[in-house]
Amino acid sequence: MVPTPHATLVPLLARHAGRAHELLPLLHALQDSEGYVDPAHVPAIAAALNLSRAEVHGVITFYHHFRSAPPPATVVQLCRAEACRSRDGEALVAHVEACTGARIDAAPCNDVGVASVYCLGQCALSPAVTINGELHARVTPARFDALLASVREGGRHD
């Protein structure tokens, strides 16, 4: 027996029902609306799309974009591609870890998550980061501190 899905999931299931090839768009829409894909939703998603729970779970866990738990209040993504590395990107990674207490690509700490990304399209302006989805280039440790302080104060982080 499949449990009743959460109310926010019902319209998505109706829109994608019976179309297994629409699993990724459904998961993206769910994460966009909820911030994560609740593992409790997997049986309902599988049933609606005529997929196994293992198939749905496999897609969610394969793609690093999908979260299975609510995101932390602050999400920092640091570019670790060659251009950013060549412009002291790894020193910035070390600074961000020390400043936030969160280890890169590990569980959030102090409601901050820090993750690697490989190219934010700012190679000429490296190193680049995103903070809660907002892109910043030419980020130094001092600039990162100011951006993070602004986010924590609830302001824009320009």
mmCIF file of N, CA and C in Angstrom, residues 10-139:
data_model
loop_
_atom_site.group_PDB
_atom_site.id
_atom_site.type_symbol
_atom_site.label_atom_id
_atom_site.label_comp_id
_atom_site.label_asym_id
_atom_site.label_seq_id
_atom_site.Cartn_x
_atom_site.Cartn_y
_atom_site.Cartn_z
ATOM 1 N N VAL A 10 0.795 16.402 -4.569
ATOM 2 C CA VAL A 10 -0.374 15.948 -5.326
ATOM 3 C C VAL A 10 -0.454 16.576 -6.723
ATOM 4 N N PRO A 11 -0.345 17.916 -6.865
ATOM 5 C CA PRO A 11 -0.430 18.488 -8.216
ATOM 6 C C PRO A 11 0.702 18.023 -9.135
ATOM 7 N N LEU A 12 1.890 17.829 -8.569
ATOM 8 C CA LEU A 12 3.013 17.349 -9.377
ATOM 9 C C LEU A 12 2.766 15.929 -9.862
ATOM 10 N N LEU A 13 2.247 15.089 -8.978
ATOM 11 C CA LEU A 13 1.957 13.720 -9.369
ATOM 12 C C LEU A 13 0.895 13.686 -10.460
ATOM 13 N N ALA A 14 -0.114 14.537 -10.344
ATOM 14 C CA ALA A 14 -1.171 14.581 -11.353
ATOM 15 C C ALA A 14 -0.614 15.032 -12.702
ATOM 16 N N ARG A 15 0.279 16.011 -12.685
ATOM 17 C CA ARG A 15 0.845 16.541 -13.930
ATOM 18 C C ARG A 15 1.735 15.530 -14.644
ATOM 19 N N HIS A 16 2.433 14.681 -13.883
ATOM 20 C CA HIS A 16 3.409 13.754 -14.466
ATOM 21 C C HIS A 16 2.955 12.291 -14.446
ATOM 22 N N ALA A 17 1.769 12.023 -13.949
ATOM 23 C CA ALA A 17 1.296 10.638 -13.757
ATOM 24 C C ALA A 17 1.418 9.806 -15.028
ATOM 25 N N GLY A 18 1.926 8.591 -14.850
ATOM 26 C CA GLY A 18 2.014 7.627 -15.940
ATOM 27 C C GLY A 18 3.133 7.891 -16.929
ATOM 28 N N ARG A 19 3.950 8.902 -16.696
ATOM 29 C CA ARG A 19 5.023 9.250 -17.635
ATOM 30 C C ARG A 19 6.377 9.106 -16.931
ATOM 31 N N ALA A 20 6.879 7.897 -16.940
ATOM 32 C CA ALA A 20 8.136 7.602 -16.252
ATOM 33 C C ALA A 20 9.281 8.483 -16.739
ATOM 34 N N HIS A 21 9.248 8.865 -18.009
ATOM 35 C CA HIS A 21 10.323 9.697 -18.558
ATOM 36 C C HIS A 21 10.321 11.111 -17.969
ATOM 37 N N GLU A 22 9.313 11.460 -17.191
ATOM 38 C CA GLU A 22 9.250 12.784 -16.572
ATOM 39 C C GLU A 22 9.677 12.765 -15.102
ATOM 40 N N LEU A 23 10.391 11.716 -14.713
ATOM 41 C CA LEU A 23 10.858 11.639 -13.324
ATOM 42 C C LEU A 23 11.744 12.827 -12.966
ATOM 43 N N LEU A 24 12.733 13.129 -13.795
ATOM 44 C CA LEU A 24 13.634 14.246 -13.465
ATOM 45 C C LEU A 24 12.896 15.579 -13.385
ATOM 46 N N PRO A 25 12.036 15.934 -14.344
ATOM 47 C CA PRO A 25 11.297 17.195 -14.174
ATOM 48 C C PRO A 25 10.449 17.219 -12.904
ATOM 49 N N LEU A 26 9.845 16.095 -12.557
ATOM 50 C CA LEU A 26 9.043 16.033 -11.326
ATOM 51 C C LEU A 26 9.930 16.260 -10.107
ATOM 52 N N LEU A 27 11.086 15.607 -10.058
ATOM 53 C CA LEU A 27 11.990 15.763 -8.915
ATOM 54 C C LEU A 27 12.514 17.197 -8.816
ATOM 55 N N HIS A 28 12.841 17.801 -9.965
ATOM 56 C CA HIS A 28 13.298 19.193 -9.948
ATOM 57 C C HIS A 28 12.191 20.109 -9.430
ATOM 58 N N ALA A 29 10.973 19.911 -9.905
ATOM 59 C CA ALA A 29 9.859 20.754 -9.460
ATOM 60 C C ALA A 29 9.605 20.581 -7.971
ATOM 61 N N LEU A 30 9.692 19.355 -7.484
ATOM 62 C CA LEU A 30 9.480 19.093 -6.063
ATOM 63 C C LEU A 30 10.568 19.760 -5.227
ATOM 64 N N GLN A 31 11.812 19.614 -5.652
ATOM 65 C CA GLN A 31 12.890 20.235 -4.882
ATOM 66 C C GLN A 31 12.795 21.757 -4.954
ATOM 67 N N ASP A 32 12.405 22.290 -6.100
ATOM 68 C CA ASP A 32 12.247 23.749 -6.217
ATOM 69 C C ASP A 32 11.179 24.265 -5.258
ATOM 70 N N SER A 33 10.100 23.501 -5.080
ATOM 71 C CA SER A 33 9.013 23.976 -4.212
ATOM 72 C C SER A 33 9.256 23.685 -2.741
ATOM 73 N N GLU A 34 9.871 22.565 -2.428
ATOM 74 C CA GLU A 34 10.049 22.157 -1.032
ATOM 75 C C GLU A 34 11.466 22.365 -0.501
ATOM 76 N N GLY A 35 12.431 22.510 -1.394
ATOM 77 C CA GLY A 35 13.819 22.645 -0.975
ATOM 78 C C GLY A 35 14.559 21.326 -0.916
ATOM 79 N N TYR A 36 13.830 20.215 -1.003
ATOM 80 C CA TYR A 36 14.433 18.884 -0.968
ATOM 81 C C TYR A 36 13.381 17.876 -1.420
ATOM 82 N N VAL A 37 13.835 16.643 -1.658
ATOM 83 C CA VAL A 37 12.928 15.558 -2.016
ATOM 84 C C VAL A 37 12.826 14.646 -0.793
ATOM 85 N N ASP A 38 11.711 14.697 -0.135
ATOM 86 C CA ASP A 38 11.483 13.914 1.078
ATOM 87 C C ASP A 38 11.456 12.427 0.725
ATOM 88 N N PRO A 39 12.288 11.606 1.360
ATOM 89 C CA PRO A 39 12.277 10.173 1.082
ATOM 90 C C PRO A 39 10.894 9.538 1.284
ATOM 91 N N ALA A 40 10.062 10.136 2.119
ATOM 92 C CA ALA A 40 8.706 9.613 2.327
ATOM 93 C C ALA A 40 7.852 9.748 1.064
ATOM 94 N N HIS A 41 8.258 10.618 0.131
ATOM 95 C CA HIS A 41 7.520 10.804 -1.118
ATOM 96 C C HIS A 41 7.847 9.735 -2.166
ATOM 97 N N VAL A 42 8.935 9.011 -1.987
ATOM 98 C CA VAL A 42 9.384 8.058 -3.002
ATOM 99 C C VAL A 42 8.306 7.041 -3.380
ATOM 100 N N PRO A 43 7.610 6.405 -2.434
ATOM 101 C CA PRO A 43 6.577 5.443 -2.842
ATOM 102 C C PRO A 43 5.474 6.063 -3.697
ATOM 103 N N ALA A 44 5.037 7.246 -3.365
ATOM 104 C CA ALA A 44 3.978 7.908 -4.144
ATOM 105 C C ALA A 44 4.475 8.288 -5.536
ATOM 106 N N ILE A 45 5.697 8.762 -5.623
ATOM 107 C CA ILE A 45 6.274 9.116 -6.925
ATOM 108 C C ILE A 45 6.394 7.869 -7.784
ATOM 109 N N ALA A 46 6.923 6.802 -7.202
ATOM 110 C CA ALA A 46 7.086 5.550 -7.940
ATOM 111 C C ALA A 46 5.741 5.035 -8.445
ATOM 112 N N ALA A 47 4.750 5.053 -7.599
ATOM 113 C CA ALA A 47 3.425 4.561 -7.997
ATOM 114 C C ALA A 47 2.833 5.419 -9.113
ATOM 115 N N ALA A 48 2.960 6.732 -9.002
ATOM 116 C CA ALA A 48 2.371 7.625 -9.998
ATOM 117 C C ALA A 48 3.036 7.491 -11.368
ATOM 118 N N LEU A 49 4.329 7.198 -11.388
ATOM 119 C CA LEU A 49 5.065 7.125 -12.648
ATOM 120 C C LEU A 49 5.261 5.681 -13.138
ATOM 121 N N ASN A 50 4.688 4.731 -12.416
ATOM 122 C CA ASN A 50 4.855 3.307 -12.768
ATOM 123 C C ASN A 50 6.319 2.885 -12.775
ATOM 124 N N LEU A 51 7.026 3.319 -11.756
ATOM 125 C CA LEU A 51 8.424 2.954 -11.564
ATOM 126 C C LEU A 51 8.553 2.224 -10.240
ATOM 127 N N SER A 52 9.678 1.545 -10.056
ATOM 128 C CA SER A 52 9.923 0.925 -8.752
ATOM 129 C C SER A 52 10.461 1.993 -7.800
ATOM 130 N N ARG A 53 10.311 1.744 -6.516
ATOM 131 C CA ARG A 53 10.878 2.671 -5.524
ATOM 132 C C ARG A 53 12.386 2.727 -5.675
ATOM 133 N N ALA A 54 12.994 1.596 -6.038
ATOM 134 C CA ALA A 54 14.448 1.553 -6.225
ATOM 135 C C ALA A 54 14.889 2.463 -7.367
ATOM 136 N N GLU A 55 14.106 2.509 -8.445
ATOM 137 C CA GLU A 55 14.450 3.385 -9.561
ATOM 138 C C GLU A 55 14.399 4.850 -9.146
ATOM 139 N N VAL A 56 13.349 5.238 -8.439
ATOM 140 C CA VAL A 56 13.211 6.626 -7.995
ATOM 141 C C VAL A 56 14.323 6.971 -7.014
ATOM 142 N N HIS A 57 14.548 6.107 -6.044
ATOM 143 C CA HIS A 57 15.611 6.330 -5.062
ATOM 144 C C HIS A 57 16.968 6.429 -5.757
ATOM 145 N N GLY A 58 17.198 5.570 -6.742
ATOM 146 C CA GLY A 58 18.469 5.567 -7.465
ATOM 147 C C GLY A 58 18.730 6.888 -8.168
ATOM 148 N N VAL A 59 17.703 7.471 -8.765
ATOM 149 C CA VAL A 59 17.866 8.761 -9.444
ATOM 150 C C VAL A 59 18.137 9.857 -8.427
ATOM 151 N N ILE A 60 17.399 9.863 -7.341
ATOM 152 C CA ILE A 60 17.581 10.898 -6.310
ATOM 153 C C ILE A 60 18.999 10.845 -5.742
ATOM 154 N N THR A 61 19.504 9.660 -5.495
ATOM 155 C CA THR A 61 20.833 9.541 -4.885
ATOM 156 C C THR A 61 21.968 9.648 -5.891
ATOM 157 N N PHE A 62 21.690 9.409 -7.172
ATOM 158 C CA PHE A 62 22.743 9.502 -8.192
ATOM 159 C C PHE A 62 23.108 10.951 -8.466
ATOM 160 N N TYR A 63 22.103 11.802 -8.595
ATOM 161 C CA TYR A 63 22.351 13.205 -8.928
ATOM 162 C C TYR A 63 22.600 14.016 -7.656
ATOM 163 N N HIS A 64 23.766 14.637 -7.598
ATOM 164 C CA HIS A 64 24.150 15.403 -6.413
ATOM 165 C C HIS A 64 23.274 16.626 -6.191
ATOM 166 N N HIS A 65 22.573 17.034 -7.208
ATOM 167 C CA HIS A 65 21.701 18.208 -7.088
ATOM 168 C C HIS A 65 20.557 17.981 -6.099
ATOM 169 N N PHE A 66 20.066 16.744 -6.021
ATOM 170 C CA PHE A 66 18.893 16.472 -5.184
ATOM 171 C C PHE A 66 19.289 16.273 -3.731
ATOM 172 N N ARG A 67 18.506 16.880 -2.848
ATOM 173 C CA ARG A 67 18.706 16.723 -1.401
ATOM 174 C C ARG A 67 17.610 15.826 -0.855
ATOM 175 N N SER A 68 17.936 15.047 0.156
ATOM 176 C CA SER A 68 16.950 14.197 0.826
ATOM 177 C C SER A 68 16.576 14.741 2.195
ATOM 178 N N ALA A 69 17.061 15.919 2.503
ATOM 179 C CA ALA A 69 16.748 16.577 3.773
ATOM 180 C C ALA A 69 16.678 18.078 3.503
ATOM 181 N N PRO A 70 15.984 18.818 4.350
ATOM 182 C CA PRO A 70 15.914 20.268 4.139
ATOM 183 C C PRO A 70 17.316 20.884 4.080
ATOM 184 N N PRO A 71 17.503 21.869 3.212
ATOM 185 C CA PRO A 71 18.826 22.486 3.111
ATOM 186 C C PRO A 71 19.115 23.353 4.327
ATOM 187 N N PRO A 72 20.410 23.597 4.583
ATOM 188 C CA PRO A 72 20.751 24.531 5.659
ATOM 189 C C PRO A 72 20.339 25.947 5.266
ATOM 190 N N ALA A 73 20.342 26.847 6.218
ATOM 191 C CA ALA A 73 19.946 28.237 5.963
ATOM 192 C C ALA A 73 20.862 28.901 4.944
ATOM 193 N N THR A 74 22.137 28.550 4.966
ATOM 194 C CA THR A 74 23.104 29.134 4.037
ATOM 195 C C THR A 74 23.812 28.017 3.293
ATOM 196 N N VAL A 75 23.759 28.092 1.958
ATOM 197 C CA VAL A 75 24.439 27.109 1.109
ATOM 198 C C VAL A 75 25.505 27.841 0.308
ATOM 199 N N VAL A 76 26.756 27.430 0.518
ATOM 200 C CA VAL A 76 27.896 28.017 -0.186
ATOM 201 C C VAL A 76 28.413 26.970 -1.165
ATOM 202 N N GLN A 77 28.528 27.362 -2.429
ATOM 203 C CA GLN A 77 29.140 26.495 -3.425
ATOM 204 C C GLN A 77 30.417 27.167 -3.893
ATOM 205 N N LEU A 78 31.508 26.422 -3.856
ATOM 206 C CA LEU A 78 32.814 26.952 -4.243
ATOM 207 C C LEU A 78 33.275 26.264 -5.519
ATOM 208 N N CYS A 79 33.657 27.060 -6.521
ATOM 209 C CA CYS A 79 34.175 26.479 -7.749
ATOM 210 C C CYS A 79 35.556 25.898 -7.466
ATOM 211 N N ARG A 80 35.739 24.644 -7.922
ATOM 212 C CA ARG A 80 37.021 23.975 -7.710
ATOM 213 C C ARG A 80 37.644 23.554 -9.030
ATOM 214 N N ALA A 81 37.189 24.187 -10.124
ATOM 215 C CA ALA A 81 37.765 23.904 -11.435
ATOM 216 C C ALA A 81 39.124 24.608 -11.552
ATOM 217 N N GLU A 82 39.826 24.314 -12.637
ATOM 218 C CA GLU A 82 41.212 24.745 -12.790
ATOM 219 C C GLU A 82 41.418 26.257 -12.688
ATOM 220 N N ALA A 83 40.570 27.039 -13.339
ATOM 221 C CA ALA A 83 40.773 28.496 -13.309
ATOM 222 C C ALA A 83 40.677 29.034 -11.884
ATOM 223 N N CYS A 84 39.700 28.567 -11.141
ATOM 224 C CA CYS A 84 39.554 29.041 -9.758
ATOM 225 C C CYS A 84 40.673 28.517 -8.874
ATOM 226 N N ARG A 85 41.094 27.287 -9.115
ATOM 227 C CA ARG A 85 42.225 26.749 -8.349
ATOM 228 C C ARG A 85 43.484 27.576 -8.599
ATOM 229 N N SER A 86 43.675 28.020 -9.849
ATOM 230 C CA SER A 86 44.887 28.771 -10.190
ATOM 231 C C SER A 86 44.892 30.170 -9.579
ATOM 232 N N ARG A 87 43.736 30.630 -9.108
ATOM 233 C CA ARG A 87 43.626 31.967 -8.515
ATOM 234 C C ARG A 87 43.329 31.878 -7.020
ATOM 235 N N ASP A 88 43.968 30.952 -6.343
ATOM 236 C CA ASP A 88 43.867 30.772 -4.893
ATOM 237 C C ASP A 88 42.517 30.242 -4.426
ATOM 238 N N GLY A 89 41.847 29.507 -5.293
ATOM 239 C CA GLY A 89 40.561 28.922 -4.934
ATOM 240 C C GLY A 89 40.643 27.942 -3.775
ATOM 241 N N GLU A 90 41.714 27.174 -3.720
ATOM 242 C CA GLU A 90 41.830 26.196 -2.626
ATOM 243 C C GLU A 90 42.115 26.886 -1.289
ATOM 244 N N ALA A 91 42.806 28.012 -1.313
ATOM 245 C CA ALA A 91 42.992 28.797 -0.086
ATOM 246 C C ALA A 91 41.640 29.357 0.365
ATOM 247 N N LEU A 92 40.801 29.726 -0.601
ATOM 248 C CA LEU A 92 39.458 30.202 -0.262
ATOM 249 C C LEU A 92 38.636 29.081 0.357
ATOM 250 N N VAL A 93 38.767 27.867 -0.177
ATOM 251 C CA VAL A 93 38.067 26.710 0.405
ATOM 252 C C VAL A 93 38.470 26.556 1.868
ATOM 253 N N ALA A 94 39.751 26.588 2.140
ATOM 254 C CA ALA A 94 40.242 26.438 3.518
ATOM 255 C C ALA A 94 39.699 27.555 4.407
ATOM 256 N N HIS A 95 39.669 28.769 3.883
ATOM 257 C CA HIS A 95 39.142 29.903 4.657
ATOM 258 C C HIS A 95 37.657 29.710 4.960
ATOM 259 N N VAL A 96 36.887 29.308 3.952
ATOM 260 C CA VAL A 96 35.448 29.115 4.146
ATOM 261 C C VAL A 96 35.195 28.027 5.192
ATOM 262 N N GLU A 97 35.943 26.944 5.129
ATOM 263 C CA GLU A 97 35.786 25.886 6.132
ATOM 264 C C GLU A 97 36.102 26.408 7.527
ATOM 265 N N ALA A 98 37.192 27.145 7.658
ATOM 266 C CA ALA A 98 37.573 27.679 8.967
ATOM 267 C C ALA A 98 36.551 28.696 9.470
ATOM 268 N N CYS A 99 36.051 29.509 8.579
ATOM 269 C CA CYS A 99 35.110 30.574 8.940
ATOM 270 C C CYS A 99 33.738 30.031 9.342
ATOM 271 N N THR A 100 33.275 29.012 8.635
ATOM 272 C CA THR A 100 31.924 28.506 8.868
ATOM 273 C C THR A 100 31.871 27.301 9.798
ATOM 274 N N GLY A 101 32.981 26.597 9.929
ATOM 275 C CA GLY A 101 32.992 25.353 10.695
ATOM 276 C C GLY A 101 32.490 24.172 9.888
ATOM 277 N N ALA A 102 32.029 24.421 8.663
ATOM 278 C CA ALA A 102 31.509 23.354 7.801
ATOM 279 C C ALA A 102 32.619 22.851 6.886
ATOM 280 N N ARG A 103 32.711 21.551 6.755
ATOM 281 C CA ARG A 103 33.677 20.937 5.842
ATOM 282 C C ARG A 103 33.054 20.854 4.451
ATOM 283 N N ILE A 104 33.865 21.051 3.452
ATOM 284 C CA ILE A 104 33.361 21.005 2.088
ATOM 285 C C ILE A 104 32.869 19.600 1.739
ATOM 286 N N ASP A 105 31.726 19.535 1.106
ATOM 287 C CA ASP A 105 31.100 18.282 0.658
ATOM 288 C C ASP A 105 30.778 17.331 1.806
ATOM 289 N N ALA A 106 30.533 17.881 2.979
ATOM 290 C CA ALA A 106 30.157 17.080 4.151
ATOM 291 C C ALA A 106 28.832 17.630 4.698
ATOM 292 N N ALA A 107 28.404 17.070 5.796
ATOM 293 C CA ALA A 107 27.150 17.512 6.414
ATOM 294 C C ALA A 107 27.254 18.978 6.836
ATOM 295 N N PRO A 108 26.156 19.716 6.759
ATOM 296 C CA PRO A 108 26.171 21.122 7.194
ATOM 297 C C PRO A 108 26.582 21.250 8.666
ATOM 298 N N CYS A 109 27.105 22.414 8.988
ATOM 299 C CA CYS A 109 27.516 22.725 10.354
ATOM 300 C C CYS A 109 27.089 24.166 10.627
ATOM 301 N N ASN A 110 26.541 24.413 11.797
ATOM 302 C CA ASN A 110 26.081 25.757 12.158
ATOM 303 C C ASN A 110 25.108 26.311 11.118
ATOM 304 N N ASP A 111 24.296 25.440 10.546
ATOM 305 C CA ASP A 111 23.301 25.774 9.528
ATOM 306 C C ASP A 111 23.916 26.353 8.257
ATOM 307 N N VAL A 112 25.170 25.924 7.967
ATOM 308 C CA VAL A 112 25.851 26.291 6.728
ATOM 309 C C VAL A 112 26.313 25.014 6.052
ATOM 310 N N GLY A 113 26.016 24.900 4.762
ATOM 311 C CA GLY A 113 26.512 23.794 3.958
ATOM 312 C C GLY A 113 27.495 24.336 2.943
ATOM 313 N N VAL A 114 28.593 23.609 2.736
ATOM 314 C CA VAL A 114 29.628 24.033 1.801
ATOM 315 C C VAL A 114 29.851 22.894 0.813
ATOM 316 N N ALA A 115 29.743 23.216 -0.476
ATOM 317 C CA ALA A 115 29.844 22.181 -1.495
ATOM 318 C C ALA A 115 30.762 22.605 -2.634
ATOM 319 N N SER A 116 31.371 21.603 -3.251
ATOM 320 C CA SER A 116 32.182 21.819 -4.449
ATOM 321 C C SER A 116 31.281 21.889 -5.667
ATOM 322 N N VAL A 117 31.627 22.759 -6.599
ATOM 323 C CA VAL A 117 31.045 22.747 -7.938
ATOM 324 C C VAL A 117 32.229 22.875 -8.899
ATOM 325 N N TYR A 118 32.024 22.420 -10.100
ATOM 326 C CA TYR A 118 33.112 22.444 -11.068
ATOM 327 C C TYR A 118 32.711 23.290 -12.254
ATOM 328 N N CYS A 119 32.950 24.575 -12.105
ATOM 329 C CA CYS A 119 32.780 25.659 -13.064
ATOM 330 C C CYS A 119 31.452 26.362 -12.881
ATOM 331 N N LEU A 120 31.562 27.613 -12.517
ATOM 332 C CA LEU A 120 30.415 28.511 -12.401
ATOM 333 C C LEU A 120 30.402 29.503 -13.564
ATOM 334 N N GLY A 121 31.249 29.263 -14.568
ATOM 335 C CA GLY A 121 31.265 30.107 -15.749
ATOM 336 C C GLY A 121 31.903 31.469 -15.535
ATOM 337 N N GLN A 122 32.716 31.590 -14.523
ATOM 338 C CA GLN A 122 33.358 32.873 -14.207
ATOM 339 C C GLN A 122 34.877 32.737 -14.250
ATOM 340 N N CYS A 123 35.390 31.953 -15.186
ATOM 341 C CA CYS A 123 36.818 31.640 -15.213
ATOM 342 C C CYS A 123 37.705 32.887 -15.258
ATOM 343 N N ALA A 124 37.303 33.899 -16.003
ATOM 344 C CA ALA A 124 38.105 35.127 -16.094
ATOM 345 C C ALA A 124 38.007 35.975 -14.829
ATOM 346 N N LEU A 125 37.047 35.655 -13.977
ATOM 347 C CA LEU A 125 36.812 36.430 -12.756
ATOM 348 C C LEU A 125 36.960 35.565 -11.513
ATOM 349 N N SER A 126 37.780 34.565 -11.587
ATOM 350 C CA SER A 126 37.890 33.607 -10.496
ATOM 351 C C SER A 126 38.660 34.182 -9.316
ATOM 352 N N PRO A 127 38.496 33.581 -8.139
ATOM 353 C CA PRO A 127 37.626 32.449 -7.816
ATOM 354 C C PRO A 127 36.159 32.884 -7.645
ATOM 355 N N ALA A 128 35.281 31.937 -7.964
ATOM 356 C CA ALA A 128 33.849 32.213 -7.930
ATOM 357 C C ALA A 128 33.151 31.326 -6.907
ATOM 358 N N VAL A 129 32.077 31.863 -6.332
ATOM 359 C CA VAL A 129 31.252 31.122 -5.378
ATOM 360 C C VAL A 129 29.791 31.495 -5.607
ATOM 361 N N THR A 130 28.909 30.659 -5.116
ATOM 362 C CA THR A 130 27.520 31.072 -4.968
ATOM 363 C C THR A 130 27.192 30.978 -3.488
ATOM 364 N N ILE A 131 26.363 31.888 -3.044
ATOM 365 C CA ILE A 131 25.837 31.854 -1.683
ATOM 366 C C ILE A 131 24.329 31.927 -1.818
ATOM 367 N N ASN A 132 23.676 30.868 -1.391
ATOM 368 C CA ASN A 132 22.223 30.740 -1.544
ATOM 369 C C ASN A 132 21.789 31.019 -2.982
ATOM 370 N N GLY A 133 22.591 30.507 -3.923
ATOM 371 C CA GLY A 133 22.259 30.599 -5.332
ATOM 372 C C GLY A 133 22.685 31.870 -6.029
ATOM 373 N N GLU A 134 23.205 32.833 -5.300
ATOM 374 C CA GLU A 134 23.642 34.096 -5.911
ATOM 375 C C GLU A 134 25.140 34.022 -6.208
ATOM 376 N N LEU A 135 25.475 34.303 -7.458
ATOM 377 C CA LEU A 135 26.843 34.184 -7.951
ATOM 378 C C LEU A 135 27.693 35.381 -7.562
ATOM 379 N N HIS A 136 28.937 35.093 -7.147
ATOM 380 C CA HIS A 136 29.915 36.125 -6.807
ATOM 381 C C HIS A 136 31.250 35.728 -7.418
ATOM 382 N N ALA A 137 31.949 36.700 -8.000
ATOM 383 C CA ALA A 137 33.242 36.452 -8.621
ATOM 384 C C ALA A 137 34.320 37.280 -7.931
ATOM 385 N N ARG A 138 35.564 36.907 -8.220
ATOM 386 C CA ARG A 138 36.725 37.561 -7.607
ATOM 387 C C ARG A 138 36.585 37.592 -6.088
ATOM 388 N N VAL A 139 36.284 36.452 -5.528
ATOM 389 C CA VAL A 139 36.032 36.369 -4.090
ATOM 390 C C VAL A 139 37.342 36.105 -3.353
#
